[in-house]
Short mmCIF file of C-alpha atoms in Angstrom, two decimals:
data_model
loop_
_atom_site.label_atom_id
_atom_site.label_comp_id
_atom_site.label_asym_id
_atom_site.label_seq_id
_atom_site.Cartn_x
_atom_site.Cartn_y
_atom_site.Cartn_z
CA UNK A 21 0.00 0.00 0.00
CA UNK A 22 1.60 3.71 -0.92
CA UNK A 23 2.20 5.99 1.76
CA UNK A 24 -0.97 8.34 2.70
CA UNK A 25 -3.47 5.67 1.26
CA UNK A 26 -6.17 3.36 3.92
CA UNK A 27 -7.75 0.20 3.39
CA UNK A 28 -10.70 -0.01 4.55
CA UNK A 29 -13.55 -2.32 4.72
CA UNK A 30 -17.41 -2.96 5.86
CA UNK A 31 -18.54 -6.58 6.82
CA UNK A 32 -21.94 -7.51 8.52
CA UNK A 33 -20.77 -10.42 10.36
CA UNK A 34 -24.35 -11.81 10.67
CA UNK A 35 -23.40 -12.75 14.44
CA UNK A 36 -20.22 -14.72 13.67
CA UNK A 37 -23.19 -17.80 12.24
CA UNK A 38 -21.50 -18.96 8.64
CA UNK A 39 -24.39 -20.10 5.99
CA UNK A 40 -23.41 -23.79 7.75
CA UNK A 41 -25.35 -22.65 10.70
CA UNK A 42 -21.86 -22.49 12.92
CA UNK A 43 -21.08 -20.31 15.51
CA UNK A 44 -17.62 -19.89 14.30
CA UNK A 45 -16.17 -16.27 14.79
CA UNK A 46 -12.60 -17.54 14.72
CA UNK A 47 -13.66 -17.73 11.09
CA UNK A 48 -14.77 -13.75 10.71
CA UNK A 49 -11.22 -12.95 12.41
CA UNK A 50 -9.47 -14.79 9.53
CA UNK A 51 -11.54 -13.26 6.85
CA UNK A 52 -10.44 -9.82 8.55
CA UNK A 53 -6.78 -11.18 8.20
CA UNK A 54 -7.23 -11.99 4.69
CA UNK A 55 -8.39 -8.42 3.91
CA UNK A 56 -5.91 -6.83 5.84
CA UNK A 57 -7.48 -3.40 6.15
CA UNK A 58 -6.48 -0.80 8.38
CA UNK A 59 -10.27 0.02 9.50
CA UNK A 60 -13.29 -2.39 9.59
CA UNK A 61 -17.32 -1.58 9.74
CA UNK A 62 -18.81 -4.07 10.88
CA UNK A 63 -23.02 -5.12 11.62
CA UNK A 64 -25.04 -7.46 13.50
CA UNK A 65 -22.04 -7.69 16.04
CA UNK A 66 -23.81 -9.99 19.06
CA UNK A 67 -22.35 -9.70 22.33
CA UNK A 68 -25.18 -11.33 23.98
CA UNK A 69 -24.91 -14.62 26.22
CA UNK A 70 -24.91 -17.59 24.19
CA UNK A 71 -25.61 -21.07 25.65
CA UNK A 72 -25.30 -19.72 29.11
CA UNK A 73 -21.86 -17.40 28.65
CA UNK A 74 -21.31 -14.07 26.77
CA UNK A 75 -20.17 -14.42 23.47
CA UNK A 76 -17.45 -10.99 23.38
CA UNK A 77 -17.89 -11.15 19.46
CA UNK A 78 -16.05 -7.48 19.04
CA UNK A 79 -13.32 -8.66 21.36
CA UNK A 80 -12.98 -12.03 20.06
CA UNK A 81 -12.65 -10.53 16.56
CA UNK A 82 -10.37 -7.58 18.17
CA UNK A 83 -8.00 -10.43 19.47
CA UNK A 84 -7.69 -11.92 16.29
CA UNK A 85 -6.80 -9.63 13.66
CA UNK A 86 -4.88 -7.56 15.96
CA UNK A 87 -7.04 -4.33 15.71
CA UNK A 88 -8.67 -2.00 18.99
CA UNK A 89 -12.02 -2.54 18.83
CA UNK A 90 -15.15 -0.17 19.76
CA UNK A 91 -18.88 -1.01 20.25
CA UNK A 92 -21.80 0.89 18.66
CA UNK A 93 -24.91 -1.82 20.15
CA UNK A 94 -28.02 -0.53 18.81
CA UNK A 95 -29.97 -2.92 21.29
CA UNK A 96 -29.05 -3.30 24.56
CA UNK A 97 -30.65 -6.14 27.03
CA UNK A 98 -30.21 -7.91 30.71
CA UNK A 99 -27.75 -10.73 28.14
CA UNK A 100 -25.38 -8.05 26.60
CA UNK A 101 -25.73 -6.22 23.56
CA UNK A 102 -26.27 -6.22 19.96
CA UNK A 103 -25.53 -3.62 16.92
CA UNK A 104 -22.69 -2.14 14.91
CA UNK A 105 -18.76 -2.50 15.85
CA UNK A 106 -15.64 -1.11 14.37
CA UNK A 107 -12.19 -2.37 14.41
CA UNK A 108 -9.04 0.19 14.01
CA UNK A 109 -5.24 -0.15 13.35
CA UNK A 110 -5.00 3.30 14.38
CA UNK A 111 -5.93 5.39 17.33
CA UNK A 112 -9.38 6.89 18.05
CA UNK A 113 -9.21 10.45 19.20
CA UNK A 114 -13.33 10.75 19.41
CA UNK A 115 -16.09 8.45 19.70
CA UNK A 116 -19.56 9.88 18.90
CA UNK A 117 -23.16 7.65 18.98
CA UNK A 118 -26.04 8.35 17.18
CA UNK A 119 -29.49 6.83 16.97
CA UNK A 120 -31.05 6.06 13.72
CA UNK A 121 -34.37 4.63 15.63
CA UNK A 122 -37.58 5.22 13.40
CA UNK A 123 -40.43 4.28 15.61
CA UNK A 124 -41.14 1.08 16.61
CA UNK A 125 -38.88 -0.75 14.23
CA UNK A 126 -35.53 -2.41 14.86
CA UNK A 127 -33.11 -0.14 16.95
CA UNK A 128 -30.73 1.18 14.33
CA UNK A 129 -27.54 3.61 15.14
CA UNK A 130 -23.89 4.61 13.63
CA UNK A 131 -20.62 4.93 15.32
CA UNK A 132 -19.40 8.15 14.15
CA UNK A 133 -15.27 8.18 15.12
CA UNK A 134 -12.30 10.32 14.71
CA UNK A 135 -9.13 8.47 14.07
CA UNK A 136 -5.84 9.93 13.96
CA UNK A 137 -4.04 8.60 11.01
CA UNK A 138 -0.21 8.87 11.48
CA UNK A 139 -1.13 12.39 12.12
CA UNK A 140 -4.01 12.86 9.74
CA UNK A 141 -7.79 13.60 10.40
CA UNK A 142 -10.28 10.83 8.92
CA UNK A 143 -13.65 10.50 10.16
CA UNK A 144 -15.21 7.21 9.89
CA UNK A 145 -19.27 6.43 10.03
CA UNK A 146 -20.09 2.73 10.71
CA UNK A 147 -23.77 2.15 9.93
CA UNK A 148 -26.37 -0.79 9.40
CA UNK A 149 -29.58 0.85 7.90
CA UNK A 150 -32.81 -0.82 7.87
CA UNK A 151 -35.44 -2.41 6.09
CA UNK A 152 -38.04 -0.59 5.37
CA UNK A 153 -37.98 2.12 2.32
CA UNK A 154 -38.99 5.23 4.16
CA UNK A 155 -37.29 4.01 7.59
CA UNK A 156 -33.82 4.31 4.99
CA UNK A 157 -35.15 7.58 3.79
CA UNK A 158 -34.99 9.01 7.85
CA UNK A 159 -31.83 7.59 8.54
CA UNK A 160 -30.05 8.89 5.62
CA UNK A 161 -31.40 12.13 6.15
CA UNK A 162 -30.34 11.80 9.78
CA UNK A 163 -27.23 10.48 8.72
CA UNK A 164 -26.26 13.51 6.54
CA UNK A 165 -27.41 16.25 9.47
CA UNK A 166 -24.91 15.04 11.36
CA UNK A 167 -22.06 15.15 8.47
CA UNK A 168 -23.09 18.37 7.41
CA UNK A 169 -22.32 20.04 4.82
CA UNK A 170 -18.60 21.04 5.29
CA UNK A 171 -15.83 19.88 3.25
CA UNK A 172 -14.23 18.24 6.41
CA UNK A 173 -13.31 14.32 5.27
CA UNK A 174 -15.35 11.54 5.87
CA UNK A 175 -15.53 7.98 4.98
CA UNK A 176 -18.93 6.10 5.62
CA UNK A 177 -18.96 2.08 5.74
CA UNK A 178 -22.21 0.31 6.13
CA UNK A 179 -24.92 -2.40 5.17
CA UNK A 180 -27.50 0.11 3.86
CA UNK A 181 -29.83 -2.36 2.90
CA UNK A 182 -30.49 -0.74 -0.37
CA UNK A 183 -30.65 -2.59 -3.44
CA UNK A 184 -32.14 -0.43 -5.87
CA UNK A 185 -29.83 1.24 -7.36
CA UNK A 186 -31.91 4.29 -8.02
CA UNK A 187 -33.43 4.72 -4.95
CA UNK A 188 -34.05 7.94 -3.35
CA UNK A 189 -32.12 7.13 -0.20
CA UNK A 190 -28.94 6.38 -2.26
CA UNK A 191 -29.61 9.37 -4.78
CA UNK A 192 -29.05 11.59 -1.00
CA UNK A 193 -25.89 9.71 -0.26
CA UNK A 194 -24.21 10.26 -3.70
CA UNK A 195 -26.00 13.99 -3.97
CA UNK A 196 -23.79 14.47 -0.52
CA UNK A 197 -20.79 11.98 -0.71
CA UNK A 198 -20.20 10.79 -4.71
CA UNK A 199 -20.49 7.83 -5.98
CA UNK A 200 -20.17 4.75 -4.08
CA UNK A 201 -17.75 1.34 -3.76
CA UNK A 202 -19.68 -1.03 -3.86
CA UNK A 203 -20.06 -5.11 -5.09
CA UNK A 204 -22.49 -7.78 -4.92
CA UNK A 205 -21.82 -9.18 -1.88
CA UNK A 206 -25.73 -11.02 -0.66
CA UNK A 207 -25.84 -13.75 0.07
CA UNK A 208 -22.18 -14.86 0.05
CA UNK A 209 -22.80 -17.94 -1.53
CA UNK A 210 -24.11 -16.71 -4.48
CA UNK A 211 -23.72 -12.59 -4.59
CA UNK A 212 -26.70 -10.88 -5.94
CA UNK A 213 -27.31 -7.80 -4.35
CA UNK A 214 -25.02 -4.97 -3.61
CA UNK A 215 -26.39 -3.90 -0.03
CA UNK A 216 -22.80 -3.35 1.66
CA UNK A 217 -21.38 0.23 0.18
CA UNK A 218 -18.16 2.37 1.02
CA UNK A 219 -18.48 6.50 0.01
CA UNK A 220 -15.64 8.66 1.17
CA UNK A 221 -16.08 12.67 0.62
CA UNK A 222 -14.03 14.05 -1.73
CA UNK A 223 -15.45 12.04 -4.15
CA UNK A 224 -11.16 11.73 -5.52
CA UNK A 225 -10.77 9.67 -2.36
CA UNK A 226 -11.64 6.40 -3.59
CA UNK A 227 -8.87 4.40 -5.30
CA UNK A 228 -10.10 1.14 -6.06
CA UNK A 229 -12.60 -1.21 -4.50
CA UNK A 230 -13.67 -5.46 -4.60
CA UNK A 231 -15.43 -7.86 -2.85
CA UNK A 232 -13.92 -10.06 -0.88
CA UNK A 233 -14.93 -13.31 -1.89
CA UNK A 234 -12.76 -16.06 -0.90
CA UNK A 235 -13.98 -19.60 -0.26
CA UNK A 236 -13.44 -18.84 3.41
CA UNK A 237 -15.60 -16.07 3.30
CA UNK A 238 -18.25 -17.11 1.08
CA UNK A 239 -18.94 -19.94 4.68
CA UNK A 240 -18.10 -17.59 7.26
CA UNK A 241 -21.38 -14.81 6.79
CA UNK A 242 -24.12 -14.80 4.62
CA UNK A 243 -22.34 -11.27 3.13
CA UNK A 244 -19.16 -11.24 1.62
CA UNK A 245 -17.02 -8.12 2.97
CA UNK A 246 -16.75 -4.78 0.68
CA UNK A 247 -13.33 -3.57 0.92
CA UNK A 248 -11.97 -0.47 -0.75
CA UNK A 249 -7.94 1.19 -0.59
CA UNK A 250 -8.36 5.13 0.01
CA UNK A 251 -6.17 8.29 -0.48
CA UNK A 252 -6.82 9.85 2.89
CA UNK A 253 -4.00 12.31 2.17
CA UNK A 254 -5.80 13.48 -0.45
CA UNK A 255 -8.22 15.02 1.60
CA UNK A 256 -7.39 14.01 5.69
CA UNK A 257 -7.05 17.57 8.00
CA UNK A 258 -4.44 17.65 10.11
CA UNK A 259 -4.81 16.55 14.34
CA UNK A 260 -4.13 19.43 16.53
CA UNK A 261 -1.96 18.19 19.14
#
């Protein structure tokens, strides 16, 4: 990888359960090694206890690709918790939480983060939209509030759910952010819908992008992980120490 460039990647995990039906998140870790990226989204991380102990999915998968992990649950019960995650190489100098609730529907949220990059400024939005059409509509709208409208870098990872590829909730993103990364990466067995996407803002950011689709991690999830290599120099502010 050049100097001043990122990998990056966003996986939903689907609870570290492979399309076998195995609780195996040993497995998820060594997809994450296979990728090799610097910063990882993830969804559907479950913390919760699982016959009779806590499963410490985020930590487990921490511990075994060698990344700092922080939590972003979106549900939160008596058993331990349940939502988005994200896994860093380098050092988080903010850690912000927002809720992307609409009504009764599943709990939905983003882990909004500040990481200092060998001295650069990249923000990084971990998401897992939801499944209703206007539900997505909200969210994004929420989504891009809290962005704003600055020219201040950002990089958003997340399962948006979205597989229209006209759809008003993904005309907002790209109207904001540019053009996505994106791949078909449902199900993982046989990849038919792009629903996992990568936007960073300048829309220049974005080097090149694939699906990771090895046979390990076409068993470990039912998605395949979106990765994509960024120039964060190209448009990363500077931390103020």
């Amino acid at each position: 990888m050049a100097d001043g460039e990122l990998v990056v990647a966003t996986y939903n995990v689907h609870g570290c359960v492979g399309v076998d039906g195995r609780f195996r998140p040993d497995r998820i870790a060594e997809v994450i090694r296979e990728i090799g990226a610097d910063v990882v989204g993830l969804q559907e991380v479950d913390r919760r206890v699982r016959r009779g102990r806590p499963t410490l999915e985020l930590e487990m998968l921490a511990g075994g690709s060698g990344l700092a992990c922080f939590a972003g649950p979106t549900i939160v019960d008596p058993d331990g918790d349940y939502g988005n995650g994200l896994l860093s190489r380098y050092p988080v100098r903010a850690l912000r939480h927002l809720d992307l609730t609409v009504g009764r529907r599943e709990p939905r949220g983003a882990i909004d983060a500040d990481l200092d990059v060998e001295g650069d400024l990249v923000r990084v939005v971990v998401t897992h939209l939801g499944l209703g059409i206007p539900e997505r509509r909200d969210q994004v709208s929420r989504l891009l509030a809290s962005i704003g409208e600055s020219d201040d870098p950002v990089v958003l990872l997340g399962d948006v759910n979205e597989w229209h590829p006209f759809s008003r909730s993904l005309r907002l993103l790209e109207a904001r952010l540019g053009p996505s990364a994106r791949g078909r990466t449902f199900p993982s067995v046989l990849p038919l819908l792009a629903l996992d996407r990568i936007w960073a803002s300048p829309r220049r950011a974005i080097v090149e992008a694939r699906v990771h689709a090895t046979p390990l991690a076409r068993v470990a999830s039912d998605h395949l992980p979106l990765v994509a290599r960024i120039r964060y120099r190209d448009f990363g502010g500077t931390i103020q120490r």
